[in-house]
Structures are given as structure tokens and as C-alpha cells.
Short mmCIF file of C-alpha atoms in Angstrom, two decimals:
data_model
loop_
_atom_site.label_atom_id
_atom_site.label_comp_id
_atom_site.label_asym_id
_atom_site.label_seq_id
_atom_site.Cartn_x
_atom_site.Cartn_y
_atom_site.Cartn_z
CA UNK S 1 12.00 -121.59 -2.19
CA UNK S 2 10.03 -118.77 -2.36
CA UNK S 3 11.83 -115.81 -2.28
CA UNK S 4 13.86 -117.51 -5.12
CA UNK S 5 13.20 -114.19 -7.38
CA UNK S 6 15.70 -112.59 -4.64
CA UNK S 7 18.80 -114.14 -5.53
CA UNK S 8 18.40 -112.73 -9.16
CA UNK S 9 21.00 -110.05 -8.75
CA UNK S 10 24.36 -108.44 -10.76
CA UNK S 11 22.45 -109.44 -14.01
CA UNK S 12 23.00 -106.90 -16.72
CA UNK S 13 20.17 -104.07 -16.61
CA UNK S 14 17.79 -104.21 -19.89
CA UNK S 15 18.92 -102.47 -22.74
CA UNK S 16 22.27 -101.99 -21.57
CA UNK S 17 23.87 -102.78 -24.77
CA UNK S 18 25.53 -106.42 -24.65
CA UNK S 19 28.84 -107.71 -23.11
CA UNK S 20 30.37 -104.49 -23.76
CA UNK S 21 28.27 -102.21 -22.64
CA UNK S 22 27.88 -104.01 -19.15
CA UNK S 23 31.23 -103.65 -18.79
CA UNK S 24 31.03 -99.80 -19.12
CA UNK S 25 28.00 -99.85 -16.90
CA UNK S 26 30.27 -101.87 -14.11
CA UNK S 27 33.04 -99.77 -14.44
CA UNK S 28 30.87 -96.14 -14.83
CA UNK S 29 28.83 -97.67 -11.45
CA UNK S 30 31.98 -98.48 -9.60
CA UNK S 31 33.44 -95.62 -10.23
CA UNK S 32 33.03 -92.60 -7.60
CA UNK S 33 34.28 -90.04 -9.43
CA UNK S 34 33.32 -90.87 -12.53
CA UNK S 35 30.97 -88.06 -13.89
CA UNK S 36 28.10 -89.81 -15.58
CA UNK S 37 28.08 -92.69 -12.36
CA UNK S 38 25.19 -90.77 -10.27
CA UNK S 39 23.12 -91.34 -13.86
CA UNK S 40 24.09 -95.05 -14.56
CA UNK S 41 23.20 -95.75 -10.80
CA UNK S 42 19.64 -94.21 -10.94
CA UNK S 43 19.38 -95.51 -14.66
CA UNK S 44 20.31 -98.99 -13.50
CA UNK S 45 17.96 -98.78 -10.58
CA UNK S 46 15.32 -97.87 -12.64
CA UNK S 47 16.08 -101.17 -14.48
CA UNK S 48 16.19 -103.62 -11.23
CA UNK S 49 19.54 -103.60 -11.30
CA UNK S 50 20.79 -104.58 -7.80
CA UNK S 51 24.26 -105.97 -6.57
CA UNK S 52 25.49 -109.11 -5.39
CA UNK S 53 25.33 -108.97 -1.41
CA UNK S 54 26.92 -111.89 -0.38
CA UNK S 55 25.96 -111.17 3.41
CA UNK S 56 22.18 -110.30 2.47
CA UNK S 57 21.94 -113.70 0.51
CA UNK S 58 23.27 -115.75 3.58
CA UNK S 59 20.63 -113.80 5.38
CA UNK S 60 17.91 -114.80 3.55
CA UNK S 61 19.18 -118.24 3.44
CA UNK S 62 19.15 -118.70 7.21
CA UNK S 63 15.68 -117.38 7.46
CA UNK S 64 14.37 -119.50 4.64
CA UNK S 65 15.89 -122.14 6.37
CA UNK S 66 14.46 -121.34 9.92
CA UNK S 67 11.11 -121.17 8.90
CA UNK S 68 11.49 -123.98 6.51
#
């Protein structure tokens, strides 16, 4: 498949400091109102951090598989 590199997504941003620290990161980034969560999202972007879109992954798999 060759948008394979796609589907890499809710893997823990470099340097974000182990099992622990993702945590934090998940719970900072989930977190509206959380006062540092405008900085982890932009930090995390920075890092090719995306979410898991369930409905953007079927997406892609319907077109792959349309124009297989």
C-alpha cells in the first residue's frame, strides 16, 4: 500500500519522555482547559504527532481500495 506511512498515527511524539510522560502529554492534549495544552498541541505538532481518526483511515482505505 502506498500511503502505508499514513496510518502511523497516536504514536508518542519524540522526546516526549517515556510511558509516563505520554501519558501527561495525552492527558495535557485532551485537556481544554488545561493551561500548558495550547503548548503541548503545537509542541506535539511540531513532532508529527497526529491522532487516531478512525473515519479518515476508513477513508483512505476505500480509496486505496478503489483505485487498487
Amino acid at each position: 500500500m502506498e500511503n502505508a506511512w499514513f496510518f502511523m498515527r497516536d504514536a508518542p511524539p519524540e522526546d516526549v519522555g517515556g510511558e509516563g510522560g505520554y501519558d501527561e502529554f495525552l492527558k495535557i492534549v485532551n485537556d481544554k482547559n488545561h493551561p500548558d495544552q495550547a503548548h503541548m498541541v503545537n509542541w506535539g505538532t511540531m513532532q508529527g504527532y497526529n491522532k487516531f481518526n478512525l473515519k479518515e483511515i476508513n477513508w483512505w482505505l476505500g480509496k486505496e481500495a478503489r483505485f487498487s
